[in-house]
Coordinates of C-alpha atoms in Angstrom, one line a residue:
M119 CA 75.2 154.4 106.7
A120 CA 78.9 153.8 106.3
P121 CA 81.1 154.5 109.3
A122 CA 82.8 157.9 109.2
T123 CA 86.5 158.2 108.2
S124 CA 88.8 159.6 110.9
W125 CA 92.5 160.3 111.5
I126 CA 92.9 158.0 114.6
S127 CA 89.9 159.6 116.4
S128 CA 90.0 159.9 120.1
K129 CA 87.4 157.2 120.6
K130 CA 89.5 154.7 118.7
R131 CA 93.0 156.1 119.3
V132 CA 94.3 153.4 121.7
G133 CA 92.7 150.4 119.9
T134 CA 93.6 151.6 116.4
W135 CA 97.2 152.5 117.5
L136 CA 97.7 148.9 118.8
F137 CA 96.2 147.6 115.6
L138 CA 98.5 149.6 113.5
V139 CA 101.6 148.7 115.5
A140 CA 100.6 145.0 115.1
L141 CA 100.2 145.6 111.3
A142 CA 103.5 147.3 111.1
V143 CA 105.3 144.5 112.8
A144 CA 103.6 141.9 110.6
A145 CA 104.4 144.0 107.5
G146 CA 108.1 144.2 108.6
L147 CA 108.1 140.4 108.5
A148 CA 106.7 140.2 105.0
A149 CA 108.6 139.0 101.9
C150 CA 109.1 142.6 100.8
D151 CA 112.2 144.0 102.5
N152 CA 111.3 147.5 103.9
G153 CA 113.5 150.4 104.8
S154 CA 113.0 152.5 107.9
T155 CA 112.8 156.2 108.7
D156 CA 113.4 158.0 112.0
P157 CA 110.0 159.2 113.2
A158 CA 111.4 161.1 116.2
G159 CA 109.7 164.4 116.5
Q160 CA 107.4 163.8 113.5
R161 CA 103.8 162.9 113.3
P162 CA 103.6 159.2 112.3
D163 CA 102.8 158.9 108.6
A164 CA 101.5 156.0 106.5
T165 CA 104.9 154.8 105.4
E166 CA 106.1 154.6 109.0
L167 CA 103.0 152.8 110.2
F168 CA 103.1 150.5 107.2
P169 CA 106.7 149.8 106.2
G170 CA 105.4 147.7 103.2
L171 CA 103.9 150.9 101.7
T172 CA 106.1 152.7 99.2
V173 CA 105.8 156.2 97.7
S174 CA 108.4 156.9 95.0
D175 CA 110.0 160.2 94.3
A176 CA 108.6 162.2 91.4
N177 CA 111.7 163.7 89.8
G178 CA 112.3 161.6 86.7
P179 CA 114.3 163.3 83.9
G180 CA 112.2 164.8 81.2
A181 CA 114.4 164.2 78.2
G182 CA 116.8 161.7 76.6
Y183 CA 114.9 158.6 77.5
A184 CA 111.3 157.9 76.3
L185 CA 110.2 156.1 79.4
A186 CA 111.8 158.7 81.7
A187 CA 110.0 161.5 79.8
A188 CA 106.7 159.7 80.0
T189 CA 107.0 159.2 83.7
A190 CA 108.3 162.6 84.7
G191 CA 106.1 164.3 87.3
L192 CA 104.6 161.0 88.5
T193 CA 104.8 159.3 91.8
Y194 CA 104.2 155.6 92.2
V195 CA 102.4 154.2 95.2
S196 CA 102.5 150.4 96.0
A197 CA 102.2 148.0 98.9
C198 CA 103.9 144.7 99.5
P199 CA 101.6 141.6 100.2
G200 CA 100.5 141.6 103.8
T201 CA 100.7 145.4 104.3
F202 CA 97.0 145.8 104.7
S203 CA 95.9 142.4 105.9
D204 CA 92.2 143.4 106.4
G205 CA 91.9 145.9 103.6
D206 CA 89.6 145.4 100.6
E207 CA 90.5 148.6 98.8
V208 CA 92.8 151.6 99.2
T209 CA 92.1 155.1 97.9
I210 CA 95.1 157.3 97.3
T211 CA 94.5 161.1 96.8
N212 CA 97.1 163.8 96.1
L213 CA 95.7 166.7 98.3
A214 CA 97.8 169.2 96.3
N215 CA 95.8 168.6 93.0
S216 CA 92.9 166.4 94.2
E217 CA 93.8 163.5 91.8
S218 CA 92.6 160.3 93.3
K219 CA 92.7 156.6 92.5
T220 CA 91.2 153.5 94.2
V221 CA 92.9 150.2 93.9
P222 CA 91.8 146.7 95.1
V223 CA 93.9 145.0 97.7
V224 CA 95.1 141.6 96.8
D225 CA 96.9 139.4 99.4
G226 CA 97.1 142.5 101.5
G227 CA 98.9 144.6 99.0
F228 CA 98.8 146.2 95.5
D229 CA 101.1 146.9 92.6
P230 CA 102.2 150.4 91.7
V231 CA 99.6 153.0 90.9
T232 CA 100.6 156.5 89.5
L233 CA 99.5 160.0 90.5
E234 CA 100.7 163.3 89.2
A235 CA 102.8 164.8 92.0
E236 CA 105.7 167.0 93.0
P237 CA 108.1 166.5 95.8
G238 CA 106.5 167.4 99.1
D239 CA 102.9 166.9 98.0
E240 CA 100.8 165.4 100.7
L241 CA 99.0 162.1 99.9
E242 CA 95.9 160.9 101.7
I243 CA 95.7 157.1 102.1
I244 CA 92.2 155.7 103.0
V245 CA 92.0 152.0 103.7
H246 CA 88.6 150.4 103.2
H247 CA 88.4 147.5 105.6
S248 CA 86.6 144.2 105.1
D249 CA 84.1 145.1 107.9
G250 CA 83.0 148.2 106.1
S251 CA 85.0 150.7 108.2
T252 CA 87.7 153.0 106.9
S253 CA 91.0 154.4 108.2
R254 CA 92.8 157.6 107.0
F255 CA 96.5 158.2 106.9
L256 CA 98.8 160.8 105.4
T257 CA 102.2 160.8 103.9
R258 CA 104.3 163.0 101.5
V259 CA 106.0 162.5 98.2
P260 CA 109.7 162.2 99.1
P261 CA 112.4 164.3 97.2
R262 CA 114.4 161.2 96.6
K263 CA 113.6 157.5 97.1
R264 CA 115.4 154.4 96.0
P265 CA 113.3 151.7 94.3
R266 CA 112.2 148.5 96.0
V267 CA 110.9 145.1 95.1
V268 CA 107.1 145.1 95.8
R269 CA 106.6 141.4 95.2
T270 CA 107.8 138.4 93.3
V271 CA 106.2 135.4 91.6
P272 CA 106.9 132.8 93.0
P273 CA 106.8 134.5 96.4
K274 CA 109.3 133.9 99.1
D275 CA 109.2 130.5 100.7
A276 CA 106.6 129.2 98.2
T277 CA 106.3 125.5 97.9
D278 CA 104.6 123.4 95.2
V279 CA 105.7 125.7 92.5
V280 CA 104.9 124.2 89.1
L281 CA 107.8 123.0 87.0
S282 CA 106.8 125.2 84.1
A283 CA 106.9 128.3 86.2
S284 CA 108.6 131.6 85.2
A285 CA 109.9 134.2 87.7
L286 CA 108.3 137.7 87.9
V287 CA 109.6 140.7 89.8
V288 CA 107.4 143.8 90.4
F289 CA 109.3 147.0 91.3
S290 CA 108.0 150.1 93.2
E291 CA 108.8 152.4 90.2
P292 CA 110.1 152.0 86.6
I293 CA 113.5 150.5 86.2
D294 CA 116.2 151.5 83.7
G295 CA 116.0 148.6 81.1
T296 CA 119.7 148.8 80.4
T297 CA 120.4 147.5 84.0
V298 CA 118.0 144.6 83.7
T299 CA 120.7 142.0 83.0
A300 CA 121.5 138.4 84.0
E301 CA 123.9 139.8 86.6
N302 CA 121.2 141.8 88.4
I303 CA 118.3 139.3 88.1
R304 CA 119.2 135.7 88.1
L305 CA 117.7 132.3 89.2
L306 CA 120.0 129.9 91.0
L307 CA 119.8 126.2 91.6
D308 CA 122.4 124.9 94.1
G309 CA 124.3 128.2 93.5
D310 CA 124.5 127.7 89.7
P311 CA 122.6 130.1 87.3
V312 CA 119.6 128.7 85.5
A313 CA 119.6 129.5 81.8
G314 CA 116.7 131.7 80.8
T315 CA 115.5 134.8 78.9
L316 CA 115.1 138.1 80.8
A317 CA 112.7 140.9 79.7
L318 CA 111.5 144.2 81.2
R319 CA 107.9 145.1 80.3
D320 CA 107.1 148.3 78.5
D321 CA 106.0 150.1 81.7
G322 CA 109.4 149.4 83.3
L323 CA 107.7 148.0 86.4
I324 CA 107.8 144.2 85.9
A325 CA 110.7 142.0 84.9
D326 CA 110.1 138.4 83.6
L327 CA 112.7 135.6 83.8
T328 CA 111.7 132.6 81.8
P329 CA 113.8 129.5 82.2
V330 CA 114.9 127.8 79.0
E331 CA 113.9 124.4 80.4
T332 CA 111.3 123.3 82.9
L333 CA 112.4 123.5 86.5
E334 CA 113.6 120.4 88.3
A335 CA 111.0 118.8 90.6
G336 CA 111.4 118.7 94.3
A337 CA 114.2 121.3 94.2
E338 CA 114.9 124.6 95.9
Y339 CA 115.6 127.7 93.8
T340 CA 116.8 131.2 94.7
L341 CA 115.8 134.3 92.8
V342 CA 118.5 137.0 93.3
I343 CA 117.7 140.7 92.6
T344 CA 120.7 143.1 93.1
T345 CA 121.3 146.8 93.7
G346 CA 122.8 147.0 90.3
L347 CA 119.2 147.7 89.1
L348 CA 118.7 151.4 88.7
D349 CA 115.6 153.5 88.5
L350 CA 115.1 156.3 85.9
N351 CA 116.9 158.8 88.2
G352 CA 120.0 156.5 88.5
D353 CA 119.2 155.4 92.0
G354 CA 120.0 151.7 92.8
L355 CA 117.7 149.2 94.3
E356 CA 117.3 149.8 98.1
E357 CA 119.1 146.5 98.9
D358 CA 119.8 143.0 97.4
V359 CA 116.8 140.7 97.6
Q360 CA 116.9 136.9 97.6
V361 CA 113.7 134.9 97.3
S362 CA 113.9 131.1 97.9
F363 CA 111.1 128.8 96.7
S364 CA 110.7 125.1 96.0
T365 CA 109.1 123.2 93.2
R366 CA 106.5 120.5 93.4
T367 CA 107.6 116.9 93.7
W368 CA 107.8 115.1 90.4
V369 CA 105.4 112.8 88.7
V370 CA 106.5 109.2 89.0
S371 CA 103.8 107.3 87.0
V372 CA 100.8 107.8 84.7
S373 CA 97.8 105.6 84.0
A374 CA 95.4 106.1 81.1
G375 CA 91.7 105.2 81.4
W376 CA 89.1 105.2 78.7
F377 CA 88.4 108.9 78.8
H378 CA 90.5 110.1 81.7
T379 CA 94.1 109.9 82.8
C380 CA 95.7 110.0 86.3
A381 CA 99.2 110.7 87.5
L382 CA 101.0 110.0 90.7
T383 CA 103.6 112.3 92.3
L384 CA 106.6 111.5 94.3
D385 CA 104.8 112.5 97.5
S386 CA 102.2 109.9 96.7
A387 CA 99.4 112.3 95.7
A388 CA 97.0 111.4 92.9
Y389 CA 96.0 113.9 90.2
C390 CA 93.4 113.1 87.4
W391 CA 91.9 114.9 84.4
G392 CA 89.5 114.2 81.6
A393 CA 85.9 112.8 81.9
N394 CA 84.3 112.8 85.3
W395 CA 80.9 111.5 84.6
W396 CA 80.9 109.0 87.5
G397 CA 83.4 110.6 89.7
Q398 CA 86.5 108.8 88.3
L399 CA 88.6 111.9 88.8
G400 CA 88.0 111.7 92.6
R401 CA 85.9 115.0 92.6
Q402 CA 82.2 115.5 93.1
V403 CA 81.5 117.8 90.2
H404 CA 80.5 115.6 87.2
N405 CA 82.1 117.6 84.4
N406 CA 85.2 117.3 82.3
E407 CA 88.5 118.7 83.6
Q408 CA 91.2 119.8 81.2
S409 CA 93.5 120.6 84.1
A410 CA 95.0 118.0 86.4
M411 CA 93.0 118.0 89.7
P412 CA 94.0 116.4 93.0
V413 CA 92.0 113.4 94.1
L414 CA 90.1 114.4 97.2
T415 CA 91.5 111.9 99.7
A416 CA 94.0 111.8 102.6
A417 CA 95.2 108.4 101.3
K418 CA 98.8 108.3 99.9
F419 CA 99.3 106.0 97.0
A420 CA 102.2 103.9 95.7
S421 CA 100.5 103.1 92.3
L422 CA 97.4 104.0 90.3
A423 CA 95.2 102.1 87.8
A424 CA 92.6 103.8 85.6
G425 CA 89.7 101.9 84.0
Y426 CA 86.7 102.8 82.0
A427 CA 84.8 104.9 84.5
H428 CA 86.7 104.1 87.7
T429 CA 90.1 104.6 89.2
C430 CA 92.0 102.7 91.9
G431 CA 95.0 103.4 94.0
L432 CA 97.2 101.2 96.1
T433 CA 98.9 102.4 99.2
A434 CA 102.4 101.4 100.3
S435 CA 100.9 99.2 103.0
G436 CA 98.9 97.2 100.4
Q437 CA 95.4 98.8 100.9
A438 CA 93.5 99.3 97.7
Y439 CA 91.1 102.2 97.3
C440 CA 88.8 102.8 94.3
W441 CA 86.5 105.6 93.2
G442 CA 84.2 106.4 90.3
G443 CA 81.6 104.3 88.4
N444 CA 80.5 101.2 90.3
S445 CA 77.5 99.8 88.5
A446 CA 79.1 96.3 88.3
G447 CA 80.9 96.5 91.7
E448 CA 84.2 97.5 90.2
L449 CA 85.1 99.6 93.2
G450 CA 85.2 96.5 95.5
D451 CA 83.5 98.2 98.4
G452 CA 80.6 95.7 98.6
T453 CA 78.1 98.0 96.9
T454 CA 77.2 99.1 93.4
A455 CA 76.9 102.8 94.3
D456 CA 79.1 105.3 92.4
R457 CA 81.4 107.4 94.6
Y458 CA 83.8 110.2 93.9
Q459 CA 85.7 109.8 97.2
P460 CA 88.1 106.9 97.3
A461 CA 86.8 104.0 99.4
P462 CA 88.8 101.0 100.7
V463 CA 88.4 97.7 98.9
I464 CA 86.9 95.3 101.4
G465 CA 88.2 91.9 102.4
G466 CA 91.4 92.8 104.4
H467 CA 93.8 91.7 101.6
G468 CA 97.2 93.2 101.3
F469 CA 98.0 93.7 97.7
V470 CA 101.3 94.5 95.9
S471 CA 99.9 95.5 92.5
L472 CA 96.6 96.2 90.9
T473 CA 95.1 96.8 87.5
A474 CA 91.8 98.1 86.1
G475 CA 89.8 97.2 83.0
Y476 CA 86.3 98.1 81.6
K477 CA 84.2 97.3 84.7
H478 CA 86.5 95.1 86.6
T479 CA 89.6 95.4 88.8
C480 CA 92.2 92.8 89.7
A481 CA 95.1 92.7 92.2
I482 CA 97.7 90.2 93.5
T483 CA 98.9 89.7 97.0
Q484 CA 102.4 89.3 98.3
S485 CA 102.0 85.5 97.9
G486 CA 101.0 85.9 94.3
T487 CA 97.3 85.1 94.7
A488 CA 95.2 87.0 92.2
Y489 CA 91.8 88.5 93.2
C490 CA 89.3 90.3 91.0
W491 CA 86.1 92.2 91.5
G492 CA 83.5 93.8 89.3
I493 CA 81.8 92.5 86.2
N494 CA 82.0 88.9 85.1
D495 CA 80.0 88.8 81.9
S496 CA 83.1 87.6 80.0
G497 CA 84.8 85.7 82.8
E498 CA 87.0 88.7 83.7
L499 CA 87.0 87.7 87.4
G500 CA 88.5 84.3 86.6
I501 CA 85.5 82.4 88.1
P502 CA 82.5 80.7 86.6
Q503 CA 79.7 83.0 85.7
G504 CA 77.3 81.0 88.0
A505 CA 79.7 81.6 90.9
A506 CA 79.1 85.4 90.8
S507 CA 76.2 87.4 92.1
F508 CA 74.3 89.9 89.9
C509 CA 74.6 93.7 89.7
G510 CA 71.8 95.2 87.7
G511 CA 71.5 92.0 85.7
W512 CA 75.2 91.6 85.1
P513 CA 77.1 88.7 86.7
C514 CA 79.5 90.3 89.1
S515 CA 81.2 90.4 92.5
P516 CA 81.3 93.7 94.4
E517 CA 84.1 92.4 96.6
P518 CA 87.4 90.6 95.8
V519 CA 87.2 86.9 94.8
P520 CA 90.2 84.6 94.2
V521 CA 90.9 83.8 90.6
S522 CA 90.5 80.1 89.8
G523 CA 93.4 77.8 89.2
A524 CA 95.6 78.5 92.3
L525 CA 98.3 80.0 90.1
R526 CA 100.8 82.4 91.7
F527 CA 101.6 85.6 89.7
V528 CA 104.3 88.2 90.0
S529 CA 102.5 90.7 87.9
I530 CA 99.0 91.3 86.5
A531 CA 97.7 93.2 83.5
G532 CA 94.0 94.2 83.0
G533 CA 92.7 94.5 79.5
H534 CA 89.4 96.0 78.5
Y535 CA 87.5 92.7 78.8
H536 CA 90.2 90.2 79.8
V537 CA 93.2 89.9 82.2
C538 CA 96.6 88.4 81.9
G539 CA 99.0 87.3 84.7
L540 CA 102.8 86.5 84.6
T541 CA 104.2 83.7 86.8
A542 CA 107.7 83.7 88.3
S543 CA 108.9 81.4 85.6
G544 CA 107.9 83.9 82.9
K545 CA 104.8 82.0 81.7
A546 CA 101.8 84.0 80.7
Y547 CA 98.2 83.1 81.5
C548 CA 95.0 85.0 80.5
W549 CA 91.3 84.8 81.2
G550 CA 88.1 86.6 80.2
W551 CA 86.9 87.5 76.7
N552 CA 88.5 85.5 73.9
S553 CA 86.6 86.7 70.8
A554 CA 89.8 87.5 68.8
Y555 CA 92.2 85.2 70.7
G556 CA 93.3 88.0 73.1
L557 CA 93.9 85.2 75.6
G558 CA 96.5 83.6 73.3
S559 CA 94.7 80.4 73.2
T560 CA 91.9 78.6 71.3
E561 CA 90.6 77.1 74.5
S562 CA 87.2 78.7 75.1
E563 CA 84.0 78.4 76.9
T564 CA 80.8 80.3 76.2
C565 CA 79.9 83.3 78.3
L566 CA 76.5 85.1 78.2
D567 CA 76.3 88.9 78.5
I568 CA 73.4 90.8 80.1
D569 CA 71.3 90.3 77.0
N570 CA 72.2 86.6 76.9
N571 CA 74.3 87.0 73.8
P572 CA 77.0 84.2 73.7
S573 CA 80.7 85.0 73.3
P574 CA 83.9 82.9 73.6
C575 CA 85.6 83.3 76.9
S576 CA 87.6 81.5 79.6
T577 CA 86.5 81.8 83.2
T578 CA 89.8 80.2 84.4
P579 CA 93.4 81.2 83.4
V580 CA 94.7 79.5 80.3
A581 CA 98.3 79.4 79.2
V582 CA 99.3 81.6 76.3
S583 CA 100.3 79.5 73.3
G584 CA 103.9 79.2 72.0
G585 CA 105.8 78.4 75.2
L586 CA 107.6 81.8 75.3
S587 CA 108.9 83.2 78.6
F588 CA 108.1 86.9 79.2
A589 CA 109.5 89.6 81.5
S590 CA 106.3 91.7 81.3
L591 CA 102.8 91.7 80.0
S592 CA 100.1 94.1 78.9
A593 CA 96.5 93.5 77.9
G594 CA 94.5 95.8 75.6
G595 CA 91.1 95.7 73.8
S596 CA 91.1 92.4 72.0
H597 CA 94.9 91.8 72.0
S598 CA 97.7 91.3 74.4
C599 CA 101.5 91.8 74.3
G600 CA 104.6 90.7 76.1
L601 CA 108.3 91.5 76.3
T602 CA 111.0 88.8 76.6
A603 CA 114.0 89.4 78.8
S604 CA 116.0 90.5 75.8
G605 CA 113.4 93.2 75.0
A606 CA 111.8 91.4 72.0
G607 CA 108.1 92.3 71.6
Y608 CA 105.4 89.8 70.9
C609 CA 101.6 90.3 70.5
W610 CA 98.6 88.1 70.0
G611 CA 94.9 88.4 69.5
G612 CA 92.9 90.9 67.4
N613 CA 94.8 92.4 64.5
N614 CA 92.1 94.3 62.5
F615 CA 94.1 97.5 62.8
G616 CA 97.6 96.1 62.8
Q617 CA 97.9 96.3 66.6
L618 CA 100.0 93.1 66.6
G619 CA 102.8 94.9 64.8
N620 CA 103.6 92.0 62.5
G621 CA 104.0 94.2 59.4
E622 CA 101.3 92.5 57.3
P623 CA 99.5 95.0 55.0
G624 CA 96.1 96.0 56.3
G625 CA 96.7 94.3 59.6
G626 CA 96.3 90.6 58.7
P627 CA 94.4 87.9 60.5
D628 CA 94.0 87.6 64.3
S629 CA 96.4 85.2 65.9
Y630 CA 96.2 83.1 69.0
Q631 CA 100.0 82.5 68.7
P632 CA 102.3 85.4 69.9
V633 CA 103.8 87.0 66.8
A634 CA 107.0 89.0 66.8
V635 CA 106.8 92.7 66.5
V636 CA 108.7 93.7 63.3
G637 CA 111.5 96.3 63.2
G638 CA 114.2 94.7 65.3
Q639 CA 113.9 97.2 68.2
S640 CA 114.8 96.1 71.7
F641 CA 112.1 97.5 74.0
A642 CA 112.1 98.3 77.7
S643 CA 108.3 98.3 78.0
I644 CA 105.3 97.6 75.9
V645 CA 101.6 98.6 76.4
A646 CA 98.5 97.5 74.6
G647 CA 95.5 99.9 74.0
Q648 CA 92.1 99.4 72.4
Y649 CA 93.3 99.2 68.8
H650 CA 96.9 100.2 69.1
T651 CA 100.1 99.4 70.9
C652 CA 103.1 101.5 72.0
A653 CA 106.5 100.6 73.3
L654 CA 109.6 102.4 74.7
T655 CA 113.2 101.6 73.8
R656 CA 115.8 101.5 76.5
A657 CA 116.9 104.9 75.3
G658 CA 113.4 106.3 75.9
Q659 CA 112.2 106.6 72.3
A660 CA 108.6 105.9 71.8
F661 CA 107.2 103.8 69.0
C662 CA 103.5 103.0 68.3
W663 CA 101.5 101.0 65.8
G664 CA 98.0 100.0 64.9
N665 CA 95.1 102.4 64.5
N666 CA 96.1 106.0 64.1
A667 CA 92.6 107.5 64.1
A668 CA 92.4 110.6 66.2
G669 CA 96.2 110.6 66.4
R670 CA 96.6 107.9 69.0
L671 CA 100.0 106.8 67.6
G672 CA 101.5 110.3 68.0
I673 CA 103.3 110.1 64.7
G674 CA 101.9 113.4 63.3
E675 CA 98.9 113.9 61.1
Q676 CA 98.9 111.4 58.3
A677 CA 97.0 111.4 55.0
G678 CA 95.5 108.1 53.8
P679 CA 94.9 104.9 55.8
Y680 CA 95.0 105.0 59.5
V681 CA 96.5 101.5 59.8
F682 CA 100.2 101.1 60.6
T683 CA 101.3 97.6 61.1
E684 CA 104.9 98.2 62.1
P685 CA 106.4 100.4 64.9
M686 CA 106.3 104.1 64.0
A687 CA 108.4 106.6 65.9
V688 CA 106.5 109.1 67.9
T689 CA 107.2 112.7 66.8
G690 CA 109.5 115.0 68.8
D691 CA 112.8 114.5 70.5
H692 CA 111.3 113.4 73.7
V693 CA 112.9 110.9 76.1
F694 CA 110.3 109.0 77.9
K695 CA 110.4 106.9 81.0
A696 CA 107.0 105.3 80.8
V697 CA 104.0 105.1 78.5
A698 CA 100.3 104.3 79.0
T699 CA 97.6 103.6 76.4
S700 CA 93.9 103.3 76.5
F701 CA 90.8 103.6 74.3
D702 CA 91.9 106.3 71.9
H703 CA 94.6 108.3 73.6
T704 CA 98.2 107.7 74.8
C705 CA 100.2 109.4 77.5
A706 CA 103.9 109.2 78.5
L707 CA 106.1 110.4 81.3
S708 CA 109.2 112.2 80.1
S709 CA 112.7 112.1 81.6
D710 CA 112.0 115.6 83.1
R711 CA 108.9 114.2 84.7
S712 CA 106.5 116.1 82.5
V713 CA 103.5 114.2 81.1
Y714 CA 102.7 114.3 77.4
C715 CA 99.5 113.0 75.8
W716 CA 98.3 112.5 72.2
G717 CA 95.2 111.1 70.5
S718 CA 91.6 112.1 71.2
D719 CA 90.3 113.9 74.3
G720 CA 86.7 113.5 73.2
F721 CA 86.5 116.9 71.6
S722 CA 89.6 117.3 69.5
S723 CA 92.6 115.3 68.4
E724 CA 96.4 115.7 69.0
F725 CA 98.5 113.9 66.4
S726 CA 101.8 114.7 68.3
P727 CA 102.7 114.7 72.0
R728 CA 101.4 117.7 73.9
R729 CA 102.5 118.4 77.4
V730 CA 99.9 118.3 80.0
R731 CA 99.6 121.6 81.8
Y732 CA 99.0 122.3 85.5
L733 CA 100.5 119.1 86.7
P734 CA 102.6 119.2 89.8

């Protein structure tokens, strides 16, 4: 049997009164600014006990304005967030005409609900508490009441507001739309107005302010709502309201895996989305995520690297962590067990950069020594196959091993089945699978895969042919690319889809010699995917070439052949700061720190850049 409802019964009078006083104090500190009345000589009513509770007047003119006519003879009852902190529902009844409505309590409050009423009508307010009990209060419809702000989105003092956020203001009663202007509702950044569109919804209760551009990351904004706003009786807002909030810190880098993508924020948090079959998103549920989800770890990262079914992050102190698929020891934790929670790579090494490939991971130390771990069926670890152990029949190492040759590298780039490293002198060396000359050399050994099938490889780093000096390197599926100090792009290896960018119709033959990317552009960065390549100019314009199946080049849907052998401009007027490629999708970080992706997500294709939603 449900507990009986009472008007502060004698058995509960003292305890309930103290509870109500505490609630009233808490409500007075809520984001909704509340007026006060003089209770002297009066029985305490609901609006006195709960300052966040608002009952509007019910006068409303009956002619001359459609909304005013529609709302005449109505009172609006609302409660700011935090007003009823332990309430589940509130039932409001006009005792004069018995009309009653029950509304759910969300965050301790509720948006305006209407009742037919006249000034002076007595309203019963019953609060249904979370423990099953109820409390009964009374109040009256006032003859005149100025409107209030019930709540805002974002709320006061909110942090981590997404950069794509719009502002929303909920009023205690309908507002005259002619007063909803940029002077009376405005968003400020450092005191300056933020350009946006302002609209009042048809019911007059909610105003939306949508910024023209995405908000700045890591910034504090102030939403200003003034008394220039009038209700339908011509009464101004009770007082000016200012709501300050801050946006999330921006994304600083993005890494594309085979079927998932990860981004790193300025506050060193990792977010991932896409396939999660082996926990590569850093979450336990093994399903696909279309929204960016935070990696479940307390570790703070300075960089990320996404592979086929695993992801790794590097902390500022040089500790590497990995998570996801681990069948070949690619997590480097000494086991072959998959894990969704990031685990430290064993060995005690301090790394300065790391990279991830199909089932292998590599990193370099401060001294330039390269270490790799994971599968070694094509020499990806840079050690002889016989020097590795076995993981499920694959030659592998589940912990870091030093790459042969005693070379010192300043950067390292992991391809799908091979790795390349750059020395301080600008010389490029590669090791691993060399079926299409992705190592930039004809020097090859014979490696045996799990089924004892032979393939050309090199288990030690070999110099890339041609004698060029590079400023940066990238390794893809069966090809690799590098940029010179002047920004000239060169690629070598497989060219079955024109991924070398040499302009030859149909792609042309594979090449162990680096060939110049045609077009004459000077690039700031270049990245190699499975069968395509992308690069950014110093002005931030993106170009891609190679296989455009599933739209991985981002050049818009094209009729005819999918092979493009020279740089093609990515559609849109985006200015990008970084680009990442993988199996059949590409992602880029824009100048406003938004992430855009194009290509296949495994279910559909995007032929032009599409902004990733729900990122910080």
